Coordinates of C-alpha atoms in Angstrom, one line a residue:
M161 CA 8.5 24.8 -28.7
S162 CA 7.0 28.1 -29.0
Y163 CA 3.7 29.4 -27.6
E164 CA 2.4 30.1 -31.2
T165 CA 3.0 26.4 -32.2
L166 CA 1.0 25.2 -29.3
Q167 CA -1.8 27.7 -30.0
S168 CA -1.9 26.7 -33.7
S169 CA -2.2 22.9 -33.7
P170 CA -2.6 21.6 -30.0
T171 CA -3.7 18.1 -31.1
E172 CA -0.7 17.7 -33.2
T173 CA 1.7 19.1 -30.6
A174 CA 0.3 16.7 -28.0
V175 CA 0.9 13.8 -30.0
E176 CA 4.1 14.8 -31.2
T177 CA 5.2 15.4 -27.6
L178 CA 4.0 12.2 -26.3
G179 CA 5.5 10.3 -29.0
P180 CA 8.1 8.6 -26.6
V181 CA 5.2 7.8 -24.2
L182 CA 2.5 6.5 -26.4
S183 CA 2.9 3.6 -28.8
T184 CA 1.2 4.0 -32.3
D185 CA -1.9 1.6 -31.1
E186 CA -2.3 3.9 -28.1
Q187 CA -2.2 7.1 -30.0
D188 CA -5.0 5.7 -32.2
E189 CA -7.0 4.5 -29.3
N190 CA -6.8 7.7 -27.4
L191 CA -9.1 10.0 -29.3
M192 CA -8.4 13.6 -29.0
I193 CA -10.6 16.7 -28.8
L194 CA -8.7 20.0 -28.7
G195 CA -5.7 18.2 -27.5
Y196 CA -7.6 16.4 -24.8
P197 CA -8.6 12.8 -24.4
V198 CA -12.2 11.7 -24.4
V199 CA -13.0 10.4 -21.0
D200 CA -14.5 6.9 -20.9
M201 CA -17.5 6.6 -18.7
K202 CA -16.6 3.3 -17.3
I203 CA -13.2 4.7 -16.3
T204 CA -15.1 7.8 -14.5
V205 CA -17.2 5.2 -12.4
L206 CA -14.3 3.3 -11.3
A207 CA -12.4 6.4 -10.4
L208 CA -15.3 7.4 -8.3
I209 CA -15.3 3.9 -6.6
L210 CA -11.7 4.1 -6.2
L211 CA -12.0 7.5 -4.5
F212 CA -14.8 6.1 -2.3
L213 CA -12.7 3.3 -1.1
C214 CA -9.8 5.6 -0.5
L215 CA -11.8 7.8 1.8
V216 CA -13.0 4.5 3.6
A217 CA -9.5 3.6 4.2
V218 CA -8.7 7.3 5.3
V219 CA -11.6 7.3 7.8
G220 CA -10.9 3.6 9.0
N221 CA -7.2 4.2 9.6
G222 CA -7.9 7.6 11.1
I223 CA -10.2 6.2 13.6
L224 CA -7.8 3.4 14.4
T225 CA -5.0 5.9 15.1
A226 CA -7.3 8.2 17.1
T227 CA -8.6 5.1 19.0
L228 CA -5.2 4.1 20.1
G229 CA -4.4 7.8 20.8
M230 CA -7.3 7.7 23.2
K231 CA -6.2 4.5 24.8
W232 CA -2.9 6.0 25.7
L233 CA -4.4 9.1 27.0
L234 CA -6.9 6.9 29.1
R235 CA -4.3 4.5 30.3
R236 CA -1.1 6.7 30.2
A237 CA 0.7 3.7 28.8
F238 CA 1.6 2.5 25.3
S239 CA 2.4 -1.2 24.7
P240 CA 4.8 -2.4 22.1
C241 CA 1.8 -3.8 20.0
D242 CA 0.0 -0.5 20.3
K243 CA 3.1 1.2 18.9
L244 CA 3.1 -1.1 15.9
L245 CA -0.7 -0.6 15.3
V246 CA -0.5 3.0 15.5
S247 CA 2.5 3.2 13.3
L248 CA 0.6 1.1 10.8
G249 CA -2.6 3.1 11.1
A250 CA -0.8 6.4 10.6
S251 CA 1.4 5.2 7.7
R252 CA -1.8 3.9 6.0
F253 CA -3.7 7.1 6.7
F254 CA -1.2 9.3 4.8
L255 CA -0.5 6.7 2.2
Q256 CA -4.2 6.8 1.2
W257 CA -4.1 10.5 0.8
V258 CA -1.2 10.3 -1.5
V259 CA -3.2 7.5 -3.5
I260 CA -6.0 9.9 -3.9
C261 CA -3.8 12.7 -5.1
R262 CA -1.9 10.6 -7.6
N263 CA -5.1 9.1 -8.9
V264 CA -6.8 12.3 -9.1
Y265 CA -4.0 13.8 -11.2
I266 CA -3.9 10.7 -13.6
F267 CA -7.5 11.0 -14.1
L268 CA -7.3 14.7 -15.0
N269 CA -4.0 14.3 -17.0
P270 CA -4.2 11.0 -18.5
T271 CA -1.5 11.8 -21.1
A272 CA 1.1 13.3 -18.6
F273 CA 4.5 11.6 -18.9
P274 CA 4.6 8.9 -16.2
Y275 CA 8.0 10.4 -14.8
N276 CA 7.1 14.1 -14.7
P277 CA 8.0 16.1 -11.8
V278 CA 4.5 15.9 -10.0
L279 CA 4.1 12.3 -10.5
Q280 CA 7.8 11.8 -9.3
F281 CA 7.0 13.7 -6.3
L282 CA 3.9 11.6 -5.6
A283 CA 5.8 8.6 -6.4
I284 CA 8.4 9.4 -3.8
L285 CA 5.8 9.7 -1.1
W286 CA 4.0 6.6 -2.2
D287 CA 7.1 4.5 -2.6
F288 CA 8.2 5.6 1.0
L289 CA 4.9 5.1 2.8
N290 CA 4.0 2.1 0.9
T291 CA 7.3 0.3 2.0
V292 CA 7.0 1.5 5.5
T293 CA 3.4 0.2 5.7
L294 CA 4.6 -3.3 4.4
W295 CA 7.4 -3.4 6.8
I296 CA 5.3 -2.3 9.8
S297 CA 2.8 -5.0 8.9
T298 CA 5.5 -7.6 8.6
W299 CA 6.8 -6.6 12.2
L300 CA 3.4 -6.8 13.6
S301 CA 3.0 -10.3 12.0
L302 CA 6.3 -11.2 13.9
F303 CA 5.4 -9.8 17.1
Y304 CA 2.1 -11.8 17.0
C305 CA 3.8 -14.8 16.1
V306 CA 6.4 -14.7 18.9
K307 CA 4.0 -13.5 21.5
I308 CA 1.0 -16.0 20.7
A309 CA 2.5 -19.1 19.2
T310 CA 2.8 -21.9 21.5
F311 CA 6.0 -23.6 20.1
T312 CA 8.4 -25.0 22.6
H313 CA 11.6 -24.4 20.6
P314 CA 14.2 -22.5 22.6
V315 CA 14.5 -19.8 19.8
F316 CA 10.8 -19.0 20.5
F317 CA 11.6 -18.6 24.3
W318 CA 14.5 -16.4 23.3
L319 CA 12.4 -14.2 21.2
K320 CA 9.6 -13.8 23.6
C321 CA 11.9 -12.3 26.0
R322 CA 13.3 -9.7 23.6
V323 CA 10.8 -9.0 20.9
S324 CA 8.9 -6.2 23.0
R325 CA 12.4 -4.3 23.4
W326 CA 12.9 -4.6 19.6
V327 CA 9.8 -2.8 18.7
P328 CA 11.6 0.8 18.3
R329 CA 14.3 -0.7 16.3
M330 CA 11.7 -2.4 14.1
L331 CA 10.1 0.8 13.3
L332 CA 13.5 2.5 12.7
S333 CA 14.3 -0.2 10.4
S334 CA 11.2 0.3 8.5
V335 CA 12.0 3.9 8.0
G336 CA 15.7 3.0 7.0
F337 CA 14.8 0.3 4.5
S338 CA 11.9 2.6 3.0
G339 CA 14.4 5.5 2.8
L340 CA 17.0 3.4 0.9
S341 CA 14.5 1.8 -1.6
T342 CA 13.0 5.2 -2.3
T343 CA 16.3 6.8 -3.0
L344 CA 17.2 4.0 -5.4
L345 CA 13.8 4.2 -7.2
F346 CA 14.0 8.0 -7.4
I347 CA 17.5 7.6 -9.1
G348 CA 16.0 5.5 -11.7
N349 CA 12.9 7.6 -12.2
Q350 CA 15.0 10.9 -12.6
S351 CA 17.3 9.2 -15.1
I352 CA 14.3 8.3 -17.2
Y353 CA 12.7 11.7 -17.0
Q354 CA 16.0 13.6 -18.0
N355 CA 16.5 11.2 -20.8
Y356 CA 12.8 12.1 -21.9
L357 CA 13.6 15.8 -21.6
R358 CA 16.4 15.4 -24.2
T359 CA 14.1 13.8 -26.8
V360 CA 11.2 16.2 -26.3
G361 CA 10.6 17.9 -29.7
Q362 CA 12.6 15.5 -31.6
S363 CA 11.4 12.8 -33.9
W364 CA 10.4 9.5 -32.7
N365 CA 13.5 7.6 -31.4
V366 CA 13.4 4.0 -30.8
T367 CA 16.8 3.8 -29.1
E368 CA 15.5 6.1 -26.4
N369 CA 12.4 4.1 -25.8
D370 CA 14.4 0.8 -25.4
M371 CA 16.7 2.6 -23.0
R372 CA 13.6 3.5 -21.0
N373 CA 12.1 0.1 -21.1
S374 CA 15.4 -1.4 -20.1
C375 CA 15.7 0.8 -17.1
E376 CA 12.2 -0.2 -16.1
K377 CA 12.8 -3.9 -16.7
F378 CA 16.3 -4.2 -15.4
Y379 CA 16.5 -1.7 -12.5
L380 CA 13.3 -0.3 -11.2
F381 CA 11.3 -3.5 -11.3
P382 CA 14.0 -5.7 -9.5
V383 CA 14.5 -2.8 -6.9
K384 CA 10.5 -2.9 -6.3
A385 CA 10.2 -6.6 -6.3
I386 CA 13.1 -7.1 -3.8
T387 CA 11.7 -4.1 -1.7
W388 CA 8.1 -5.4 -1.6
M389 CA 8.7 -9.1 -1.6
A390 CA 11.2 -9.4 1.3
P391 CA 8.8 -8.3 3.8
T392 CA 5.8 -10.3 2.3
L393 CA 7.8 -13.5 2.5
I394 CA 8.6 -12.7 6.3
F395 CA 5.0 -12.0 6.8
L396 CA 3.8 -15.1 5.3
T397 CA 6.3 -17.2 7.2
C398 CA 5.3 -15.7 10.6
M399 CA 1.6 -16.0 9.7
I400 CA 1.8 -19.6 8.6
L401 CA 3.7 -20.5 12.0
L402 CA 1.1 -18.5 14.0
L403 CA -2.0 -19.9 12.2
T404 CA -0.5 -23.5 12.6
S405 CA 0.1 -23.0 16.3
L406 CA -3.4 -21.2 16.8
G407 CA -5.2 -23.7 14.8
R408 CA -3.7 -26.6 17.0
H409 CA -4.7 -24.9 20.1
T410 CA -8.2 -24.2 18.9
K411 CA -8.6 -27.8 18.0
K412 CA -7.6 -28.8 21.7
V413 CA -10.0 -26.1 23.0
L414 CA -12.9 -27.5 20.9
L415 CA -12.3 -31.0 22.0
T416 CA -12.2 -30.2 25.6
L417 CA -15.1 -27.7 25.8
S418 CA -18.9 -28.4 24.9
G419 CA -18.8 -26.9 21.5
F420 CA -18.6 -23.8 19.1
Q421 CA -20.9 -22.0 21.4
D422 CA -18.6 -21.7 24.4
P423 CA -17.0 -18.3 24.7
S424 CA -13.6 -19.4 24.8
A425 CA -14.0 -21.5 21.6
Q426 CA -15.5 -18.6 19.9
A427 CA -12.7 -16.3 21.0
H428 CA -10.3 -18.5 19.4
I429 CA -12.3 -18.9 16.3
K430 CA -12.6 -15.0 15.9
A431 CA -9.0 -14.8 16.3
L432 CA -8.3 -17.4 13.5
L433 CA -10.5 -15.7 11.2
A434 CA -9.1 -12.2 11.9
L435 CA -5.6 -13.6 11.2
I436 CA -6.6 -15.3 8.1
S437 CA -8.3 -12.0 6.8
F438 CA -5.1 -10.1 7.7
S439 CA -3.2 -12.7 5.7
I440 CA -5.3 -12.7 2.6
I441 CA -5.5 -8.9 2.5
F442 CA -1.9 -8.3 3.1
T443 CA -0.8 -10.9 0.5
S444 CA -3.4 -9.7 -2.1
Y445 CA -2.0 -6.2 -1.6
S446 CA 1.5 -7.0 -1.9
L447 CA 1.2 -9.2 -4.9
S448 CA -1.1 -6.6 -6.6
I449 CA 1.5 -3.7 -6.2
V450 CA 4.2 -5.9 -7.6
L451 CA 2.1 -6.6 -10.7
T452 CA 1.3 -3.0 -11.1
A453 CA 5.0 -2.3 -11.1
T454 CA 5.5 -4.6 -14.0
G455 CA 3.5 -2.1 -16.2
I456 CA 0.8 -4.5 -17.5
F457 CA -1.6 -1.9 -16.3
P458 CA -1.3 1.5 -18.5
S459 CA -2.9 4.1 -16.4
R460 CA -4.8 5.2 -19.8
E461 CA -6.7 1.9 -19.7
F462 CA -9.8 0.6 -18.0
R463 CA -7.9 -2.5 -16.7
Y464 CA -5.7 -0.1 -14.6
W465 CA -8.5 1.6 -12.7
A466 CA -10.2 -1.8 -12.2
W467 CA -7.0 -3.1 -10.7
Q468 CA -6.7 0.0 -8.5
V469 CA -10.2 -0.6 -7.2
L470 CA -9.1 -4.1 -6.2
I471 CA -6.0 -3.1 -4.4
N472 CA -7.7 -0.3 -2.3
L473 CA -10.6 -2.6 -1.6
C474 CA -8.1 -4.7 0.4
T475 CA -6.6 -1.6 2.0
A476 CA -10.0 -0.3 3.1
L477 CA -11.2 -3.7 4.6
H478 CA -8.3 -4.2 7.2
P479 CA -8.9 -1.3 9.5
V480 CA -12.6 -2.0 9.6
I481 CA -12.0 -5.6 10.4
L482 CA -9.6 -4.5 13.2
L483 CA -12.0 -2.1 14.7
F484 CA -14.9 -4.6 14.7
T485 CA -12.9 -7.6 15.9
N486 CA -10.6 -6.1 18.4
S487 CA -12.6 -6.1 21.7
K488 CA -10.2 -3.6 23.2
M489 CA -10.4 -1.0 20.5
K490 CA -14.4 -1.3 20.7
E491 CA -14.2 -0.6 24.4
V492 CA -11.9 2.4 24.0
L493 CA -14.3 3.7 21.3
E494 CA -17.3 3.3 23.4
R495 CA -15.7 5.0 26.4
G496 CA -14.5 7.7 24.1
C497 CA -17.9 8.2 22.6
C498 CA -19.6 8.1 26.1
S499 CA -17.1 10.8 27.4
R500 CA -17.9 13.0 24.4
N501 CA -21.7 12.5 25.0
R502 CA -21.1 13.6 28.6
A503 CA -19.2 16.6 27.7
S504 CA -21.9 17.7 25.2

């Protein structure tokens, strides 16, 4: 395709080039002015909300990571739980920057082929960091379950003695699982992109589009579903066990104490609420990214941006909840702020 052709008819060239990407209905719905799509005001508003939520998540996870770093500097010790929390905060911090870059690129280039080199590079980072985040959250729930649950089964006693030593292996396994799944997804994405390059400039080919749909349906989606649902199922199992145990213990505490105003009872209730909120946020996030992987939310439509806002609302809430409900983190933050004020 020559430079003269692009200059003479940019609109026709854009539609012809995007033939394998856009269906007939989508080509009709995306009005073009000088080769560029008209930006919907609703999508612009949602994109700005999404950017705000991502920035909130960046700040929240950044503060979480910095707080744990200050804790390590003040105490010169790093517990296994802190290692999991700081890894989770760091992975989410970088993940949100990838989400920002990806959605800004999609917003500015709504007709870009979804498997082009730029989006493939961002997809590699997103797939890796997202899977790492899911697995670290899962190991954190397992750690909480083993350490806090009061079950008397011998397996729990055996796990209690060993789970702290397994934390480095948990983090390494998270990186290993993420690297494997990212490699498999990259192979599928690259094959779709190479197939697309062979059809650019040619007439509409239904067979090539069927091949792309088959690859997405029978290869990419199963890999994503297995990669993301496996840690989700482990997470939910651990959380159900932990909430069951903590719920029984809270009930006993409430029966033996004067009521809800007792500090011990309030501590148990806060712990229950924090775990429930963590479970809801994690489950909502994991299910939402699986639904996104099905392709029912095209990036050129309003529902894609609405769905992205919902996903990142869940992501932005969790670090804020952790910072406000964890008394140790609040204490470290206060000490850090006081030391800064003295230094100034």
